[in-house]
Amino acid sequence: MEAAISEFNHKPAKGIEYLLSNKLIENNATSVALFLKSNSSLDKVMIGEYLGQHEEFPLAVMHAYVDSMKFLGLKFDTAIREFLKGFRLPGEAQKIDRIMEKFAERYCGDNLGLFKNADTAYVLAYAVIMLNTDAHNPMVWPKMSKSDFVRMNTMSDAEECAPKELLEEIYDSIVKEEIKMKDDFPDAAKTNKHRRETEERGLVNILNLALPRLKSANDTKAENEKIIKQTQALFKNQGQKRGVFHVAQQVELVRPMLEAVGWPLLATFSVTMEEGDSKPRVLLCMEGFRAGIHLTRVLGMDTMRYAFLTSLVRFTFLHAPKEMRGKNVEALRTLLAFADTDMDALQDTWNAALECVSRLDYITSNPSIAATVMQGSNQISRDSVIQSLKELSGKPAEQVFVNSVKLPSDSIVEFFTALCSVSAEELKQTPACVFSLQKLVEISYYNMARIRLVWARIWSVLSQHFIAAGSHHEEKVAMYAIDSLRQLGMKYLERAELNKFTFQNDILKPFVILMRNSHSEKIRGLIVDCIVQLIKSKVGSIKSGWRCVFMIFTAAADDETEYIVESAFENVEQVILEHFDQVVGDCFMDCVNCLIGFANNKCTPRISLKAIALLRICEDRLAEGCIPGGAVKPVDVVAEANFDVTEHYWFPMLAGLSDLTLDSRPEVRHCALEVLFDLLNERGHKFSSPFWESIFHRVLFPIFDHVRHAGRDGLSSGDDWLRDTSIHSLQLICNLFNTFYKEKLDM
């Protein structure tokens, strides 16, 4: 066993393999998880590394490890403290992500109703780790305020936000007492201290959605004054030595010098670029721009960096191809080079940089526009410039998008926001351009492996843009956007979703909005086709996404185009008959509403009758207890005070069938009547007296509303069909009354 522990503390996977091959523990995830929890000789860092792995067996071990913990009744910050006692968070964002997701699922499973869904707990878990790093790490300044922490946990949906009082309580607890994981090997204190500093530095980089923060203007001013005094003292002490050059060891010493000469240098570069075409001078200016942008980024001099970058963008002249010269090509080359060398320097100028890439593609892909480049110059010069532009539109421009994966978490959101803005402008053109829309799909693929917390921020930007693009007046543009949504949805569904999370639902929500708002038959048909493809290829992966699937099919049920209705219903039927247990749980009522919608559709009675039959199947499964919390308890069992099963699950089905008894098609209303009263006769003995009273007033009596009004006004010959239904309904209601009257009277 000691050899196995030693092996684990060096290479966790090898250590577990040694344990299993020598039969020191059972070959299953639960046994390995118990070993990791109970053995105090294991290195906590290595436990964290192993739990964060993505391979099937380590992932199962991590799930078993977290599932073995009990968080019932624990405050959120107490639960995290307890959770992190046994291991250190690993040093990779994806590994931390998997662990925190599972923690959120487990905590919500033990504390039902505390949060609307696990997404809230997941965001809060990350926020707590960030706050802990922020509050107790001297590398981070300024510190996160209580209002910052509350804002970090604010969702677009107010119901999904954690209570403000809870957030403030957690903030006070973490600031007062750091979440610490004790070192396990006292003889390695120095090593552990160094490793801890390295880990904390890594956490700052990983959890950089709000960190690190830029220093305030006052901090910068004070720092500059201190540096100037140090420099003056240095010159004074060394002043007697002539011709001696002193090498500065601190990069901060450059700041006051750059502040003094930066603006004049920028003016010099700009004037030189405007007034001359000398290539050597242009290249020197470009070197100056590169150095200026790099230094201002390193020193946090954002105003000057922005001025250098915007001047460089202006000198590309992509907005005026007729006036382009060789010097403008060099400016563009320099701008694109930052995608390879110093991509994060672009920061708040992404919009301008991406506009340049868009204009470059527009010029090089349109011969008529390319022909206007450098108008009035000799053909050789023009051909040279056009050739240079085509070369830049290839790999150099593509690297802007490929290298987006290298951007830190906060910058990638800015990048997506800027590209959506550029794409929106392209879509306003006539004809519309989809270059940036296509690039959005590509970089979404590149960046989909980012942690969910970051991807959620990206998607909040992307989804709104795809909704706007999917609503475009040009049908081909809208169809391109919707098909792009399908591709992204298909890709994202490859990621497993744990219980009580809802992000799949967020991914598919744009389809719902577009389906409900589109006036185009082709667009609605395409949306249904996209969802059908998603179901057929990812039926085993869809969880919270089923809610949106049923919403889309409900909208299709209200459609007047027969092939849309047919296609949607065929898939609803298949889902219920073949995948009911896997699909219908939290979204049972969405399924019921969908079937009621199809039953009311007037395209063909065949679909309506099938939908009623499927409603009966759903009722049977509900009665059998297949829906969590949906089984009707005997009337003598005390129900939960804040949740009425019959009202939540049963009443919508009964009311839907009641409405169908007034359908103009005889076969539909007769079928609805039979199913309604069969259901009441079969399940009524479990209904309480108050619910029976509700059934009579809200389900059964409304069947006769038409007769009551017609009786007052006089029945016309056109209402003869109603007499049969009314008489049939009256007979069934009398039989029902006779069946349950004595039973309810005894109660």
XYZ file of C-alpha atoms in Angstrom:
747
model
C 0.000 0.000 0.000
C 2.868 2.395 0.803
C 4.309 1.828 -2.676
C 0.909 2.621 -4.219
C 0.603 5.833 -2.183
C 4.119 6.892 -3.169
C 3.308 6.217 -6.823
C 0.041 8.180 -6.543
C 1.810 11.176 -4.990
C 4.063 11.337 -8.057
C 1.660 10.207 -10.798
C -1.954 9.795 -9.685
C -3.100 7.679 -12.645
C -0.162 5.276 -12.188
C -0.893 5.014 -8.483
C -4.545 4.073 -9.061
C -3.478 1.602 -11.735
C -1.050 0.009 -9.225
C -3.820 -0.276 -6.596
C -6.233 -1.925 -9.018
C -3.744 -4.309 -10.630
C -2.602 -5.529 -7.201
C -6.213 -5.828 -5.997
C -5.550 -3.507 -3.053
C -8.962 -1.924 -3.669
C -12.002 -3.012 -5.682
C -12.063 -2.112 -9.354
C -14.909 0.423 -9.262
C -15.258 4.182 -8.967
C -16.864 4.091 -5.507
C -13.956 2.143 -3.973
C -11.365 4.469 -5.516
C -13.303 7.520 -4.278
C -13.402 6.064 -0.757
C -9.639 5.443 -0.904
C -9.003 9.069 -1.917
C -11.213 10.394 0.879
C -9.972 8.179 3.673
C -6.193 8.016 3.150
C -4.458 10.908 4.910
C -1.055 10.119 3.340
C -2.162 11.149 -0.137
C -0.986 14.477 -1.576
C -4.037 16.742 -1.741
C -2.716 18.413 -4.882
C -2.505 15.069 -6.664
C -6.001 14.126 -5.513
C -7.279 17.333 -7.127
C -5.367 16.596 -10.327
C -6.850 13.100 -10.529
C -10.408 14.239 -9.776
C -10.176 16.860 -12.522
C -9.274 14.446 -15.330
C -11.737 14.031 -18.187
C -11.232 10.319 -18.943
C -14.216 8.078 -18.228
C -12.945 6.275 -15.095
C -11.419 9.292 -13.262
C -14.584 11.252 -14.099
C -16.704 8.462 -12.565
C -14.423 8.524 -9.494
C -14.898 12.280 -9.148
C -18.674 11.891 -9.360
C -18.591 9.101 -6.753
C -16.307 11.227 -4.536
C -18.691 14.205 -4.608
C -21.823 12.046 -4.319
C -20.416 10.497 -1.128
C -20.490 13.922 0.545
C -23.524 15.236 2.414
C -24.364 18.935 2.231
C -27.913 18.762 3.608
C -28.659 21.859 5.669
C -25.148 23.317 5.303
C -24.700 26.971 4.420
C -23.204 27.419 0.979
C -19.807 28.708 2.099
C -19.622 26.018 4.810
C -20.341 23.364 2.180
C -17.513 24.645 -0.044
C -15.121 24.710 2.900
C -16.046 21.118 3.694
C -15.792 20.144 0.035
C -12.303 21.589 -0.456
C -10.803 20.097 2.706
C -9.879 16.875 0.965
C -8.018 18.191 -2.089
C -6.603 21.240 -3.823
C -8.245 22.648 -6.908
C -6.206 21.616 -9.978
C -4.376 24.159 -12.091
C -6.458 23.920 -15.291
C -9.683 25.783 -15.924
C -11.491 22.784 -17.457
C -10.591 20.587 -14.488
C -11.865 23.156 -11.998
C -14.996 23.519 -14.116
C -15.886 19.815 -13.985
C -15.371 19.679 -10.222
C -17.402 22.828 -9.475
C -20.238 21.676 -11.738
C -20.525 18.427 -9.831
C -20.390 20.250 -6.496
C -23.246 22.534 -7.607
C -25.341 19.542 -8.689
C -24.751 17.746 -5.389
C -25.424 20.801 -3.230
C -28.703 21.537 -5.043
C -29.697 17.860 -4.787
C -29.235 17.975 -1.005
C -30.850 21.394 -0.567
C -33.896 21.335 -2.827
C -35.575 24.674 -3.436
C -32.692 26.834 -2.173
C -31.785 27.815 -5.759
C -33.973 27.734 -8.856
C -31.418 25.545 -10.635
C -27.851 24.295 -10.328
C -26.586 27.030 -12.665
C -27.048 29.562 -9.852
C -25.079 27.389 -7.413
C -22.383 26.813 -10.051
C -21.851 30.544 -10.670
C -21.872 31.191 -6.930
C -19.293 28.430 -6.331
C -16.957 30.062 -8.831
C -17.614 33.479 -7.313
C -16.697 32.170 -3.841
C -13.389 30.744 -5.112
C -12.670 34.019 -6.914
C -13.518 36.028 -3.794
C -11.313 33.800 -1.647
C -8.389 34.271 -4.062
C -9.099 37.996 -4.339
C -9.439 38.698 -0.627
C -6.462 36.678 0.609
C -3.962 36.932 -2.251
C -1.607 39.941 -2.011
C -1.057 39.747 -5.805
C -4.578 41.034 -6.429
C -5.382 44.729 -6.001
C -7.748 46.536 -5.617
C -9.884 44.108 -3.639
C -13.376 43.011 -4.609
C -16.087 44.956 -2.787
C -19.296 43.482 -1.455
C -21.276 45.170 -4.234
C -18.847 43.691 -6.827
C -19.506 40.230 -5.404
C -23.276 40.693 -5.492
C -23.100 42.031 -9.058
C -20.962 39.065 -10.127
C -23.809 36.750 -9.099
C -26.567 38.748 -10.783
C -28.400 36.852 -13.543
C -30.543 38.229 -16.350
C -33.471 36.270 -14.879
C -34.188 37.692 -11.422
C -35.643 34.360 -10.266
C -32.302 32.651 -10.899
C -30.332 35.061 -8.695
C -29.195 33.998 -5.256
C -30.785 36.153 -2.515
C -28.818 39.342 -1.831
C -28.794 38.653 1.915
C -27.206 35.232 1.289
C -24.534 36.747 -0.975
C -23.643 39.421 1.567
C -23.428 36.807 4.320
C -21.120 34.633 2.175
C -18.958 37.648 1.342
C -18.468 38.523 5.013
C -17.660 34.916 5.881
C -15.017 34.460 3.155
C -13.339 37.834 3.760
C -13.205 37.141 7.483
C -11.923 33.573 7.201
C -9.954 32.252 4.227
C -10.770 28.863 2.745
C -7.531 27.050 3.561
C -6.354 23.574 2.708
C -3.629 22.559 5.105
C -0.266 21.312 3.878
C 0.189 17.631 4.379
C 3.971 17.364 4.535
C 5.543 19.648 7.203
C 9.052 18.765 6.069
C 8.332 20.316 2.706
C 7.085 23.659 3.954
C 9.177 25.715 1.531
C 8.160 23.580 -1.409
C 4.515 23.806 -0.412
C 4.749 27.575 0.055
C 6.250 27.980 -3.411
C 3.661 25.614 -4.871
C 0.854 27.482 -3.124
C 2.053 30.800 -4.563
C 2.239 29.205 -8.011
C -1.266 27.766 -7.621
C -2.690 31.085 -6.465
C -1.065 32.863 -9.404
C -2.625 30.216 -11.651
C -6.026 30.722 -10.055
C -5.796 34.478 -10.635
C -5.154 33.800 -14.325
C -7.859 31.118 -14.599
C -10.527 33.046 -12.686
C -9.944 36.315 -14.487
C -13.543 37.172 -15.331
C -13.233 40.072 -12.903
C -9.535 39.840 -12.041
C -6.928 41.202 -12.099
C -8.136 44.765 -11.950
C -6.352 47.771 -13.334
C -4.897 50.149 -10.806
C -6.835 53.317 -10.165
C -5.688 56.688 -11.436
C -4.613 57.744 -7.917
C -2.552 54.568 -7.495
C -0.854 55.172 -10.842
C -0.148 58.835 -10.037
C 1.388 57.975 -6.669
C 3.458 55.232 -8.255
C 4.712 57.592 -10.973
C 5.752 60.198 -8.402
C 7.661 57.555 -6.457
C 9.432 56.328 -9.621
C 10.367 59.894 -10.635
C 11.898 60.535 -7.202
C 13.871 57.287 -7.424
C 15.119 58.222 -10.896
C 16.130 61.730 -9.762
C 18.008 60.267 -6.804
C 19.778 57.838 -9.132
C 20.861 60.634 -11.486
C 21.988 62.800 -8.558
C 24.108 60.025 -7.062
C 25.604 58.997 -10.385
C 25.698 62.430 -11.957
C 29.433 62.888 -11.621
C 30.091 59.906 -13.878
C 29.983 61.028 -17.486
C 29.176 58.661 -20.365
C 27.972 55.826 -18.141
C 24.771 54.064 -19.220
C 22.704 52.508 -16.421
C 20.557 49.468 -17.220
C 17.165 49.605 -15.481
C 16.018 46.382 -13.867
C 12.410 47.500 -13.240
C 10.053 47.848 -16.195
C 7.979 50.393 -14.242
C 10.802 52.940 -14.672
C 9.781 53.245 -18.322
C 6.338 54.672 -17.488
C 7.277 58.309 -16.664
C 9.647 58.409 -19.641
C 6.969 57.058 -21.984
C 4.411 59.487 -20.601
C 6.797 62.297 -21.447
C 7.688 61.236 -24.999
C 4.800 58.965 -26.067
C 2.443 61.638 -27.400
C 5.129 63.532 -29.354
C 6.324 60.237 -30.832
C 2.789 59.333 -31.910
C 2.428 62.748 -33.566
C 5.772 62.257 -35.340
C 4.821 58.803 -36.645
C 1.432 60.104 -37.806
C 2.820 63.116 -39.667
C 5.484 60.962 -41.331
C 2.825 58.458 -42.476
C 0.542 61.204 -43.789
C 3.142 63.187 -45.716
C 5.505 60.634 -47.232
C 5.634 57.285 -49.017
C 9.289 56.423 -48.351
C 9.312 52.733 -47.501
C 12.270 52.886 -45.032
C 10.535 55.691 -43.124
C 7.204 53.850 -43.200
C 8.834 50.701 -41.804
C 10.461 52.741 -39.028
C 7.081 54.253 -38.191
C 5.562 50.766 -38.048
C 8.322 49.682 -35.682
C 7.452 52.702 -33.550
C 3.760 51.799 -33.543
C 4.556 48.195 -32.548
C 6.820 49.276 -29.697
C 4.407 51.969 -28.512
C 1.405 49.603 -28.428
C 3.398 46.873 -26.688
C 4.864 49.163 -24.026
C 1.585 50.901 -23.264
C -0.118 47.511 -22.841
C 2.589 46.197 -20.498
C 2.502 49.384 -18.423
C -1.301 49.612 -18.344
C -1.361 52.996 -20.131
C -4.716 52.396 -21.814
C -5.398 55.906 -23.131
C -2.105 56.085 -24.988
C -2.400 52.478 -26.207
C -5.865 53.242 -27.591
C -4.516 56.334 -29.389
C -1.658 54.366 -30.991
C -4.021 51.589 -32.122
C -6.747 53.830 -33.525
C -4.110 55.808 -35.454
C -2.724 52.565 -36.863
C -6.229 51.447 -37.899
C -6.844 54.805 -39.586
C -3.678 54.434 -41.644
C -4.891 51.163 -43.213
C -7.196 53.238 -45.495
C -9.454 50.185 -45.971
C -12.403 52.563 -45.831
C -11.040 54.339 -48.934
C -9.480 51.721 -51.244
C -9.068 54.260 -54.076
C -6.510 56.164 -51.993
C -4.584 53.140 -50.709
C -0.823 53.037 -51.111
C 1.960 50.690 -50.087
C 2.313 52.431 -46.705
C -1.326 51.587 -45.906
C -0.662 47.919 -46.620
C 2.213 48.051 -44.115
C -0.113 49.574 -41.510
C -2.563 46.706 -42.079
C 0.257 44.162 -41.913
C 1.388 45.612 -38.573
C -2.160 45.534 -37.184
C -2.714 41.898 -38.186
C 0.674 40.912 -36.764
C -0.680 41.584 -33.275
C -2.916 38.514 -33.716
C 0.265 36.429 -33.578
C 2.535 38.389 -31.281
C 0.497 40.453 -28.794
C -3.178 39.713 -29.346
C -4.417 40.954 -25.989
C -3.018 44.415 -26.768
C -6.044 45.060 -29.018
C -8.542 44.862 -26.097
C -10.976 47.783 -26.487
C -10.123 48.267 -30.175
C -11.387 44.866 -31.302
C -14.300 46.461 -33.061
C -12.043 48.609 -35.246
C -9.595 45.744 -35.879
C -12.353 43.334 -36.892
C -13.894 45.974 -39.136
C -10.530 46.099 -40.922
C -10.602 42.328 -41.432
C -14.173 42.572 -42.719
C -13.295 45.375 -45.139
C -10.204 43.472 -46.286
C -12.352 40.452 -47.172
C -14.910 42.693 -48.899
C -12.226 44.332 -51.065
C -10.368 41.141 -52.008
C -13.479 39.021 -52.665
C -15.176 41.591 -54.922
C -13.296 42.137 -58.215
C -15.196 45.348 -58.906
C -14.025 46.840 -55.584
C -10.499 45.455 -55.954
C -10.277 47.209 -59.329
C -10.650 50.591 -57.591
C -7.644 50.073 -55.288
C -4.924 52.698 -55.713
C -6.849 54.295 -58.535
C -4.749 56.587 -60.719
C -1.432 54.836 -60.019
C 0.559 52.734 -62.456
C -0.550 49.141 -63.038
C 2.564 47.556 -61.509
C 2.087 49.383 -58.195
C -1.619 48.587 -58.181
C -1.036 44.891 -58.856
C 1.560 44.791 -56.091
C -0.804 46.345 -53.535
C -3.714 44.097 -54.553
C -1.484 41.031 -54.318
C -0.333 42.112 -50.855
C -3.937 42.583 -49.744
C -4.862 39.105 -50.984
C -1.938 37.607 -49.085
C -2.988 39.424 -45.912
C -6.592 38.237 -46.315
C -5.303 34.673 -46.123
C -3.383 33.310 -43.137
C -2.597 36.661 -41.408
C -6.300 37.599 -41.264
C -7.338 34.040 -40.376
C -4.946 34.044 -37.402
C -7.039 36.792 -35.815
C -9.822 34.218 -35.399
C -7.744 31.086 -34.850
C -5.761 32.734 -32.054
C -8.929 33.801 -30.232
C -8.476 30.644 -28.138
C -5.411 32.303 -26.585
C -7.378 35.274 -25.258
C -8.110 35.359 -21.508
C -11.682 34.898 -20.340
C -12.664 38.556 -20.044
C -11.086 39.475 -23.394
C -12.795 36.676 -25.332
C -16.199 38.068 -24.381
C -15.113 41.470 -25.724
C -13.891 39.758 -28.901
C -17.253 38.032 -29.499
C -19.149 41.238 -28.715
C -17.064 43.196 -31.234
C -17.443 40.542 -33.952
C -21.228 40.463 -33.415
C -21.269 44.243 -33.819
C -19.284 44.042 -37.075
C -21.538 41.234 -38.329
C -24.638 43.307 -37.548
C -23.286 46.109 -39.762
C -22.507 43.608 -42.549
C -26.077 42.316 -42.436
C -27.386 45.849 -43.023
C -25.584 46.028 -46.377
C -27.322 45.383 -49.694
C -26.840 42.585 -50.415
C -26.133 41.403 -46.884
C -22.655 40.041 -46.128
C -22.224 36.967 -43.910
C -18.412 36.974 -43.590
C -18.371 37.841 -39.875
C -21.395 35.636 -39.202
C -19.444 32.725 -40.638
C -16.432 33.662 -38.505
C -18.668 33.724 -35.418
C -19.532 30.084 -36.043
C -15.860 29.213 -36.527
C -14.580 30.909 -33.384
C -17.480 29.405 -31.433
C -16.116 25.992 -32.380
C -12.609 27.067 -31.372
C -13.745 28.387 -27.982
C -16.469 25.924 -27.011
C -14.063 24.052 -24.724
C -13.905 27.064 -22.397
C -15.461 26.668 -18.956
C -19.251 26.989 -18.898
C -19.087 30.173 -16.860
C -17.240 31.896 -19.698
C -19.216 30.193 -22.469
C -22.456 31.347 -20.831
C -21.273 34.964 -21.115
C -20.271 34.379 -24.719
C -23.625 32.770 -25.523
C -25.605 35.640 -23.992
C -24.000 37.825 -26.686
C -24.113 35.265 -29.512
C -27.727 34.170 -29.031
C -29.098 37.702 -29.406
C -27.130 38.193 -32.607
C -28.265 34.873 -34.088
C -31.881 35.750 -33.261
C -31.457 39.041 -35.137
C -29.714 37.289 -38.061
C -32.347 34.530 -38.101
C -35.016 37.232 -38.428
C -33.277 38.896 -41.392
C -35.512 40.038 -44.242
C -33.365 38.133 -46.743
C -34.524 34.525 -46.454
C -31.185 33.003 -47.424
C -29.399 35.004 -44.689
C -31.957 33.946 -42.088
C -31.656 30.313 -43.164
C -27.861 30.502 -42.971
C -28.091 31.873 -39.411
C -30.538 29.159 -38.329
C -28.428 26.397 -39.830
C -25.415 27.878 -38.015
C -27.423 27.715 -34.788
C -28.092 24.044 -35.508
C -24.385 23.354 -35.965
C -23.528 25.075 -32.684
C -26.350 23.320 -30.853
C -25.224 19.946 -32.199
C -21.650 20.632 -31.102
C -22.599 21.864 -27.657
C -24.840 18.873 -26.953
C -21.723 16.713 -27.094
C -20.932 18.105 -23.634
C -22.617 16.180 -20.831
C -25.080 18.122 -18.701
C -25.554 17.221 -15.040
C -28.911 17.185 -13.244
C -30.610 20.477 -12.393
C -28.550 22.487 -14.906
C -30.338 24.414 -17.650
C -27.694 25.538 -20.096
C -28.884 23.259 -22.900
C -32.192 25.058 -22.582
C -30.396 28.400 -23.038
C -28.579 27.066 -26.125
C -31.851 26.069 -27.826
C -33.901 29.090 -26.724
C -33.151 31.133 -29.902
C -34.954 28.433 -31.939
C -38.079 28.954 -29.795
C -38.048 32.729 -30.299
C -37.475 32.423 -34.046
C -40.166 29.737 -34.414
C -42.745 31.880 -32.648
C -41.901 35.096 -34.491
C -41.184 33.957 -38.053
C -43.736 34.671 -40.777
C -41.850 32.564 -43.314
C -43.063 29.039 -43.958
C -39.572 28.040 -45.117
C -37.941 29.356 -41.957
C -40.405 27.593 -39.659
C -39.971 24.386 -41.635
C -36.187 24.692 -41.392
C -36.358 25.202 -37.613
C -38.444 22.036 -37.208
C -36.005 20.146 -39.448
C -33.067 21.392 -37.351
C -34.690 20.231 -34.116
C -35.551 16.865 -35.666
C -31.889 16.432 -36.646
C -30.789 17.354 -33.123
C -33.128 14.764 -31.635
C -32.119 12.000 -34.008
C -28.398 12.504 -33.459
C -28.320 13.599 -29.792
C -31.390 12.076 -28.147
C -29.218 10.478 -25.470
C -27.477 13.747 -24.622
C -30.450 16.110 -24.370
C -31.597 16.917 -20.813
C -32.788 20.425 -19.970
C -32.969 21.066 -23.728
C -36.198 19.040 -23.963
C -38.143 21.978 -22.598
C -37.227 24.078 -25.631
C -37.807 21.115 -27.957
C -41.405 20.796 -26.740
C -41.912 24.574 -26.932
C -40.817 24.527 -30.586
C -43.115 21.603 -31.367
C -45.965 23.379 -29.532
C -45.453 26.368 -31.825
C -45.414 23.943 -34.786
C -48.713 22.457 -33.548
C -50.309 25.862 -34.056
C -48.978 26.127 -37.618
C -51.274 26.115 -40.644
C -48.749 24.359 -42.903
C -49.527 20.650 -42.918
C -46.011 19.315 -43.547
C -44.653 21.334 -40.572
C -47.382 19.942 -38.317
C -46.850 16.390 -39.631
C -43.077 16.480 -39.187
C -43.238 17.921 -35.689
C -45.934 15.520 -34.472
C -44.202 12.481 -35.907
C -41.168 13.289 -33.760
C -43.180 14.093 -30.631
C -44.902 10.725 -31.001
C -41.561 8.946 -31.393
C -40.083 10.693 -28.358
C -43.027 9.750 -26.118
C -43.285 6.153 -27.293
C -39.557 5.350 -27.402
C -37.822 7.719 -24.990
C -40.432 8.682 -22.385
C -38.424 7.698 -19.299
C -35.318 9.449 -20.572
C -37.038 12.590 -21.803
C -40.118 13.484 -19.834
C -39.359 14.524 -16.274
C -38.996 18.168 -15.399
C -40.619 19.043 -18.731
C -43.673 16.777 -18.379
C -46.089 19.703 -18.495
C -44.355 21.080 -21.600
C -45.017 17.707 -23.214
C -48.684 17.785 -22.146
C -49.178 21.322 -23.477
C -47.540 20.257 -26.732
C -49.954 17.322 -27.157
C -52.963 19.515 -26.351
C -51.737 21.886 -29.047
C -51.598 19.083 -31.624
C -55.020 17.803 -30.550
C -56.449 21.266 -31.283
C -54.770 21.574 -34.686
C -57.337 21.473 -37.483
C -55.031 20.213 -40.260
C -56.100 16.596 -39.940
C -58.272 14.681 -37.415
C -55.774 11.812 -37.525
C -53.103 13.863 -35.695
C -55.655 15.165 -33.185
C -56.845 11.628 -32.323
C -53.267 10.382 -31.984
C -52.415 13.328 -29.745
C -55.350 12.478 -27.436
C -54.177 8.861 -27.306
C -50.681 10.043 -26.358
C -52.196 12.215 -23.620
C -53.735 9.044 -22.205
C -50.316 7.357 -22.270
C -48.786 10.332 -20.441
C -51.551 10.098 -17.840
C -50.833 6.397 -17.312
C -47.123 7.067 -16.831
C -47.928 9.885 -14.419
C -50.187 7.600 -12.386
C -47.493 4.907 -12.370
C -45.088 7.332 -10.684
C -42.769 7.761 -13.683
C -42.756 11.540 -13.221
C -40.773 12.644 -10.148
C -43.230 14.057 -7.616
C -46.207 13.507 -9.912
C -47.845 10.411 -8.415
C -51.193 11.055 -6.717
C -51.075 9.970 -3.080
C -54.131 8.386 -1.389
C -56.539 10.972 -0.029
C -55.695 10.075 3.567
C -51.994 10.917 3.065
C -51.067 14.473 4.034
C -49.727 16.337 0.972
C -47.069 19.025 0.872
C -48.532 22.343 1.916
C -46.809 24.356 -0.819
C -47.326 21.972 -3.750
C -50.573 20.449 -5.044
C -49.763 17.507 -7.348
C -53.272 17.257 -8.751
C -53.461 20.969 -9.513
C -49.978 21.085 -11.079
C -49.959 17.859 -13.095
C -53.518 16.580 -13.474
C -55.628 19.682 -13.895
C -53.951 20.908 -17.154
C -54.614 17.510 -18.791
C -58.223 17.424 -17.636
C -58.830 21.035 -18.708
C -57.225 20.374 -22.100
C -59.488 17.368 -22.718
C -62.495 19.385 -21.569
C -61.755 22.083 -24.153
C -61.458 19.401 -26.847
C -65.024 18.212 -26.156
C -66.150 21.441 -27.858
C -64.119 20.723 -31.024
C -66.065 21.101 -34.263
C -64.963 17.624 -35.441
C -67.255 14.881 -34.049
C -64.586 12.172 -33.870
C -62.222 14.459 -31.938
C -64.763 15.609 -29.356
C -66.103 12.073 -28.813
C -62.572 10.732 -28.337
C -61.767 13.551 -25.890
C -64.968 12.815 -23.923
C -64.187 9.114 -23.623
C -60.594 9.691 -22.515
C -61.606 12.427 -20.050
C -64.216 10.310 -18.272
C -62.126 7.137 -18.431
C -59.370 9.040 -16.682
C -61.734 10.401 -14.010
C -63.305 6.988 -13.370
C -59.947 5.250 -13.139
C -58.041 7.801 -11.035
C -60.819 9.659 -9.235
C -60.625 7.587 -6.060
C -57.306 9.285 -5.249
C -58.603 12.812 -5.775
C -59.495 14.898 -2.743
C -62.946 16.451 -2.258
C -61.652 20.002 -2.926
C -60.078 18.813 -6.157
C -63.313 17.068 -7.186
C -65.142 20.333 -6.573
C -62.571 22.073 -8.777
C -63.061 19.406 -11.484
C -66.820 19.959 -11.607
C -66.591 23.747 -11.716
C -63.559 24.119 -13.990
C -63.580 20.964 -16.155
C -67.040 19.384 -16.418
C -69.537 22.246 -16.196
C -67.761 24.296 -18.945
C -68.620 21.457 -21.375
C -72.237 22.654 -21.202
C -71.518 26.385 -21.551
C -72.422 26.360 -25.245
C -75.726 24.639 -24.516
C -76.545 27.065 -21.713
C -75.971 30.097 -23.950
C -77.728 28.451 -26.879
C -80.710 27.590 -24.643
C -81.060 31.220 -23.714
C -80.901 32.343 -27.341
C -82.562 29.300 -28.915
C -80.722 26.444 -30.627
C -80.436 26.709 -34.393
C -80.525 23.756 -36.748
C -76.781 24.189 -37.246
C -76.289 23.253 -33.592
C -77.931 19.851 -33.911
C -74.526 18.147 -33.746
C -74.097 19.614 -30.263
C -77.180 17.828 -28.879
C -75.561 14.407 -29.286
C -72.355 15.521 -27.545
C -74.245 17.234 -24.739
C -76.459 14.200 -24.098
C -73.439 11.910 -24.173
C -71.607 14.212 -21.749
C -74.583 14.328 -19.413
C -74.822 10.531 -19.342
C -71.112 10.213 -18.559
C -71.271 12.843 -15.819
C -74.233 11.087 -14.205
C -72.354 7.780 -14.228
C -69.338 9.516 -12.709
C -71.494 11.096 -10.010
C -73.062 7.746 -9.141
C -69.633 6.107 -8.940
C -68.062 8.616 -6.565
C -70.993 10.200 -4.712
C -71.196 7.632 -1.920
C -67.389 7.455 -1.615
C -67.045 11.224 -1.262
C -70.056 11.377 1.041
C -68.341 8.914 3.379
C -65.233 11.088 3.382
